[in-house]
Amino acid sequence: MSQNQWLPLESNPDVINKFVAKLGLKSSWQFTDVFGLDPELLAMVPQPVCALIVLFPCSEKYHDYTVTEVERLQKDGQHIDPSVFFMRQTIGNACGTIGVLHAISNNKDRVELEAGYLKNFIDHTANMTSEERGAYLEGDDTISAAHEESANEGQSDIPADRDSVNLHFVALVHQNGHLYELDGRKPFPINHGETTVDTFLEDGALVCQKFMARDPTELHFTILALSKM
């Protein structure tokens, strides 16, 4: 992680939708709140859903689990479809923007993009490695300025110490029949098993429940869905 620190992005659909609209996502797809993981609350989420963004605390349990998980997958291996778009996080507090980029870049053939930043970013970084994409983002003044502007529009107080933020965004996406967790702090995507276009929301909810079960005393979880409106 570099010394570069952005302001944290708020997990507020209004803020994030304004942010991605500036970058070129048409309003036919928008981020919406997921108010709970019970079937009746999932039924309230506009469908279809092509990605989820999860905000959760970076607790000691998260770090410990991540180390164990990465070691296990490096030993045992996993299937990662080559079409999965993944980038590493090199900037502090950039996880909100990276989560958005993961959600949209892995659905470029479903969402509608205008000519603008998002389309240019996806096209320009298509053949880069995950590390090269992270470095490209770090040197991109356009996205950093848009992120900073959106971070200042949130309702939460802006932290005086940017290093003190311990909340983290990850994206869940569907690619070619599998559900992937995309966390820029990890060295690679995590394959959570099979899914379909029709069952992605329910399957993603099960993954979110696993996140919560790792630290059941922690209540600070927020979930957003990228839905067709």
CSV table of C-alpha atoms in Angstrom, one decimal:
chain,number,residue,atom,x,y,z
A,1,MET,CA,0.0,0.0,0.0
A,2,SER,CA,1.4,3.4,-1.0
A,3,GLN,CA,1.5,6.5,1.2
A,4,ASN,CA,-1.3,8.0,-0.9
A,5,GLN,CA,-4.5,8.3,1.1
A,6,TRP,CA,-7.9,9.3,-0.3
A,7,LEU,CA,-11.0,10.3,1.8
A,8,PRO,CA,-13.3,7.3,2.4
A,9,LEU,CA,-16.3,7.0,0.2
A,10,GLU,CA,-19.6,6.7,1.9
A,11,SER,CA,-21.8,3.6,1.3
A,12,ASN,CA,-24.7,5.9,0.4
A,13,PRO,CA,-26.5,5.0,-2.9
A,14,ASP,CA,-27.3,8.6,-3.7
A,15,VAL,CA,-23.6,9.6,-3.3
A,16,ILE,CA,-22.3,6.6,-5.3
A,17,ASN,CA,-25.0,6.9,-8.1
A,18,LYS,CA,-24.0,10.6,-8.5
A,19,PHE,CA,-20.3,9.5,-8.6
A,20,VAL,CA,-20.8,6.9,-11.3
A,21,ALA,CA,-23.1,9.1,-13.3
A,22,LYS,CA,-20.3,11.6,-13.6
A,23,LEU,CA,-18.0,8.8,-14.8
A,24,GLY,CA,-20.4,7.6,-17.5
A,25,LEU,CA,-22.8,5.0,-16.1
A,26,LYS,CA,-26.3,5.6,-17.5
A,27,SER,CA,-29.2,5.7,-15.1
A,28,SER,CA,-30.7,2.5,-16.4
A,29,TRP,CA,-28.5,0.7,-13.8
A,30,GLN,CA,-28.1,2.1,-10.3
A,31,PHE,CA,-26.9,1.2,-6.8
A,32,THR,CA,-29.6,0.5,-4.3
A,33,ASP,CA,-29.7,-0.4,-0.6
A,34,VAL,CA,-30.0,-4.1,0.5
A,35,PHE,CA,-31.8,-3.7,3.8
A,36,GLY,CA,-31.4,-7.3,4.9
A,37,LEU,CA,-30.6,-10.8,3.8
A,38,ASP,CA,-33.9,-12.5,4.6
A,39,PRO,CA,-35.9,-13.6,1.6
A,40,GLU,CA,-38.6,-11.0,2.1
A,41,LEU,CA,-36.0,-8.1,2.2
A,42,LEU,CA,-34.1,-9.5,-0.8
A,43,ALA,CA,-37.4,-9.5,-2.7
A,44,MET,CA,-37.5,-5.7,-2.3
A,45,VAL,CA,-34.3,-5.2,-4.3
A,46,PRO,CA,-34.9,-4.2,-7.9
A,47,GLN,CA,-34.0,-7.1,-10.3
A,48,PRO,CA,-31.9,-8.1,-12.1
A,49,VAL,CA,-28.9,-7.5,-9.9
A,50,CYS,CA,-25.4,-7.8,-11.6
A,51,ALA,CA,-23.1,-7.0,-8.6
A,52,LEU,CA,-23.1,-6.4,-4.9
A,53,ILE,CA,-20.8,-4.1,-2.9
A,54,VAL,CA,-20.3,-5.0,0.7
A,55,LEU,CA,-18.9,-2.6,3.4
A,56,PHE,CA,-17.6,-4.1,6.6
A,57,PRO,CA,-15.1,-3.5,9.4
A,58,CYS,CA,-11.4,-4.5,8.9
A,59,SER,CA,-11.3,-6.2,12.2
A,60,GLU,CA,-8.5,-8.5,13.4
A,61,LYS,CA,-10.7,-11.4,12.6
A,62,TYR,CA,-10.9,-10.2,9.0
A,63,HIS,CA,-7.1,-10.0,8.7
A,64,ASP,CA,-6.6,-13.4,10.3
A,65,TYR,CA,-9.1,-15.1,8.1
A,66,THR,CA,-7.6,-13.4,5.0
A,67,VAL,CA,-4.2,-14.8,5.8
A,68,THR,CA,-5.5,-18.3,6.3
A,69,GLU,CA,-7.7,-18.1,3.2
A,70,VAL,CA,-5.0,-16.9,0.9
A,71,GLU,CA,-2.5,-19.5,2.2
A,72,ARG,CA,-5.2,-22.3,1.6
A,73,LEU,CA,-6.0,-21.1,-2.0
A,74,GLN,CA,-2.3,-20.7,-2.9
A,75,LYS,CA,-1.8,-24.3,-1.8
A,76,ASP,CA,-5.0,-25.9,-3.2
A,77,GLY,CA,-5.7,-23.6,-6.1
A,78,GLN,CA,-9.1,-22.4,-7.5
A,79,HIS,CA,-10.8,-21.8,-10.8
A,80,ILE,CA,-10.6,-18.1,-11.9
A,81,ASP,CA,-12.2,-17.4,-15.2
A,82,PRO,CA,-9.8,-15.3,-17.4
A,83,SER,CA,-12.7,-12.8,-18.1
A,84,VAL,CA,-12.8,-11.7,-14.5
A,85,PHE,CA,-11.6,-8.1,-14.2
A,86,PHE,CA,-9.6,-7.6,-11.0
A,87,MET,CA,-7.3,-4.9,-9.7
A,88,ARG,CA,-5.1,-4.5,-6.6
A,89,GLN,CA,-5.6,-1.6,-4.2
A,90,THR,CA,-2.5,0.5,-3.7
A,91,ILE,CA,-4.2,3.7,-2.4
A,92,GLY,CA,-5.5,4.0,1.2
A,93,ASN,CA,-9.3,4.4,1.4
A,94,ALA,CA,-9.7,3.8,-2.4
A,95,CYS,CA,-11.7,0.6,-1.8
A,96,GLY,CA,-15.1,2.3,-2.4
A,97,THR,CA,-14.0,3.4,-5.9
A,98,ILE,CA,-12.3,0.1,-6.6
A,99,GLY,CA,-15.5,-1.8,-5.5
A,100,VAL,CA,-17.5,0.3,-8.0
A,101,LEU,CA,-14.9,-0.3,-10.8
A,102,HIS,CA,-15.0,-4.0,-10.1
A,103,ALA,CA,-18.8,-4.1,-10.2
A,104,ILE,CA,-19.1,-2.1,-13.4
A,105,SER,CA,-16.0,-3.5,-15.3
A,106,ASN,CA,-17.2,-7.1,-14.8
A,107,ASN,CA,-20.6,-6.1,-16.2
A,108,LYS,CA,-19.6,-3.9,-19.1
A,109,ASP,CA,-21.7,-6.0,-21.5
A,110,ARG,CA,-24.8,-5.6,-19.3
A,111,VAL,CA,-24.8,-2.0,-18.0
A,112,GLU,CA,-25.0,1.0,-20.3
A,113,LEU,CA,-22.0,3.2,-20.5
A,114,GLU,CA,-21.7,6.6,-22.1
A,115,ALA,CA,-18.5,7.8,-23.7
A,116,GLY,CA,-16.5,8.9,-20.7
A,117,TYR,CA,-14.2,7.8,-17.9
A,118,LEU,CA,-15.6,4.4,-17.1
A,119,LYS,CA,-15.6,3.2,-20.7
A,120,ASN,CA,-12.1,4.6,-21.3
A,121,PHE,CA,-10.8,3.0,-18.1
A,122,ILE,CA,-12.1,-0.4,-19.0
A,123,ASP,CA,-10.8,-0.2,-22.5
A,124,HIS,CA,-7.4,1.1,-21.5
A,125,THR,CA,-6.8,-1.4,-18.7
A,126,ALA,CA,-8.3,-4.5,-20.4
A,127,ASN,CA,-4.9,-6.2,-21.0
A,128,MET,CA,-3.2,-5.0,-17.8
A,129,THR,CA,-2.4,-7.2,-14.8
A,130,SER,CA,-4.1,-6.5,-11.5
A,131,GLU,CA,-1.0,-4.8,-10.2
A,132,GLU,CA,-0.8,-2.6,-13.3
A,133,ARG,CA,-4.4,-1.6,-13.0
A,134,GLY,CA,-3.8,-0.5,-9.4
A,135,ALA,CA,-0.8,1.5,-10.4
A,136,TYR,CA,-2.8,3.1,-13.3
A,137,LEU,CA,-5.5,4.2,-10.9
A,138,GLU,CA,-3.0,5.7,-8.5
A,139,GLY,CA,-1.6,7.9,-11.2
A,140,ASP,CA,-5.1,9.0,-12.5
A,141,ASP,CA,-6.0,12.5,-11.4
A,142,THR,CA,-9.5,12.3,-13.0
A,143,ILE,CA,-10.7,9.5,-10.8
A,144,SER,CA,-9.0,10.8,-7.7
A,145,ALA,CA,-10.7,14.2,-8.1
A,146,ALA,CA,-14.1,12.6,-8.7
A,147,HIS,CA,-13.7,10.3,-5.7
A,148,GLU,CA,-12.7,13.2,-3.5
A,149,GLU,CA,-15.6,15.3,-4.6
A,150,SER,CA,-18.0,12.4,-3.9
A,151,ALA,CA,-16.4,11.7,-0.5
A,152,ASN,CA,-17.1,15.3,0.5
A,153,GLU,CA,-20.8,15.0,-0.5
A,154,GLY,CA,-21.5,12.2,2.0
A,155,GLN,CA,-23.5,12.7,5.2
A,156,SER,CA,-20.8,11.2,7.5
A,157,ASP,CA,-18.2,13.3,9.2
A,158,ILE,CA,-15.0,13.4,7.3
A,159,PRO,CA,-12.3,11.8,9.5
A,160,ALA,CA,-9.4,14.1,10.5
A,161,ASP,CA,-7.0,11.2,10.3
A,162,ARG,CA,-7.4,9.4,6.9
A,163,ASP,CA,-5.3,6.5,8.3
A,164,SER,CA,-7.8,5.8,11.1
A,165,VAL,CA,-10.6,4.4,8.8
A,166,ASN,CA,-11.1,0.7,9.3
A,167,LEU,CA,-14.1,0.0,7.0
A,168,HIS,CA,-13.5,-1.8,3.7
A,169,PHE,CA,-15.5,-2.3,0.5
A,170,VAL,CA,-15.4,-5.5,-1.6
A,171,ALA,CA,-17.5,-6.4,-4.7
A,172,LEU,CA,-19.3,-9.6,-5.5
A,173,VAL,CA,-19.9,-10.3,-9.2
A,174,HIS,CA,-21.1,-13.1,-11.5
A,175,GLN,CA,-18.8,-14.2,-14.3
A,176,ASN,CA,-19.5,-17.2,-16.5
A,177,GLY,CA,-21.4,-19.2,-14.0
A,178,HIS,CA,-19.3,-18.5,-10.9
A,179,LEU,CA,-19.6,-15.9,-8.1
A,180,TYR,CA,-16.4,-14.0,-7.3
A,181,GLU,CA,-15.3,-11.9,-4.4
A,182,LEU,CA,-13.1,-9.0,-5.6
A,183,ASP,CA,-11.1,-7.5,-2.7
A,184,GLY,CA,-8.2,-5.3,-3.9
A,185,ARG,CA,-6.3,-6.0,-0.6
A,186,LYS,CA,-6.1,-9.7,-1.6
A,187,PRO,CA,-3.7,-11.0,-4.2
A,188,PHE,CA,-6.4,-12.6,-6.4
A,189,PRO,CA,-10.2,-13.0,-6.7
A,190,ILE,CA,-12.0,-15.5,-4.5
A,191,ASN,CA,-14.3,-18.0,-6.2
A,192,HIS,CA,-17.4,-18.7,-4.0
A,193,GLY,CA,-18.9,-21.3,-6.3
A,194,GLU,CA,-21.5,-21.6,-9.0
A,195,THR,CA,-24.3,-19.0,-9.6
A,196,THR,CA,-26.6,-17.9,-12.3
A,197,VAL,CA,-28.0,-14.6,-13.5
A,198,ASP,CA,-31.3,-15.5,-11.8
A,199,THR,CA,-29.9,-16.7,-8.5
A,200,PHE,CA,-27.0,-14.2,-8.1
A,201,LEU,CA,-28.6,-12.0,-5.5
A,202,GLU,CA,-29.6,-15.0,-3.3
A,203,ASP,CA,-26.2,-16.6,-3.7
A,204,GLY,CA,-24.4,-13.4,-3.0
A,205,ALA,CA,-26.5,-13.0,0.2
A,206,LEU,CA,-25.2,-16.4,1.4
A,207,VAL,CA,-21.6,-15.1,0.9
A,208,CYS,CA,-22.5,-11.9,2.9
A,209,GLN,CA,-23.8,-14.1,5.7
A,210,LYS,CA,-20.5,-15.9,5.8
A,211,PHE,CA,-18.7,-12.5,6.1
A,212,MET,CA,-21.0,-11.7,9.0
A,213,ALA,CA,-20.5,-15.1,10.7
A,214,ARG,CA,-16.8,-14.5,10.9
A,215,ASP,CA,-17.4,-11.8,13.5
A,216,PRO,CA,-21.0,-12.1,14.8
A,217,THR,CA,-20.5,-9.3,17.4
A,218,GLU,CA,-19.8,-6.7,14.6
A,219,LEU,CA,-22.9,-4.9,13.3
A,220,HIS,CA,-21.4,-2.5,10.9
A,221,PHE,CA,-22.2,-4.2,7.6
A,222,THR,CA,-23.7,-2.4,4.6
A,223,ILE,CA,-24.7,-4.0,1.3
A,224,LEU,CA,-25.5,-2.2,-2.0
A,225,ALA,CA,-26.8,-3.9,-5.2
A,226,LEU,CA,-26.2,-2.7,-8.7
A,227,SER,CA,-29.7,-3.2,-10.2
A,228,LYS,CA,-31.4,-2.5,-13.4
A,229,MET,CA,-34.0,0.2,-12.8
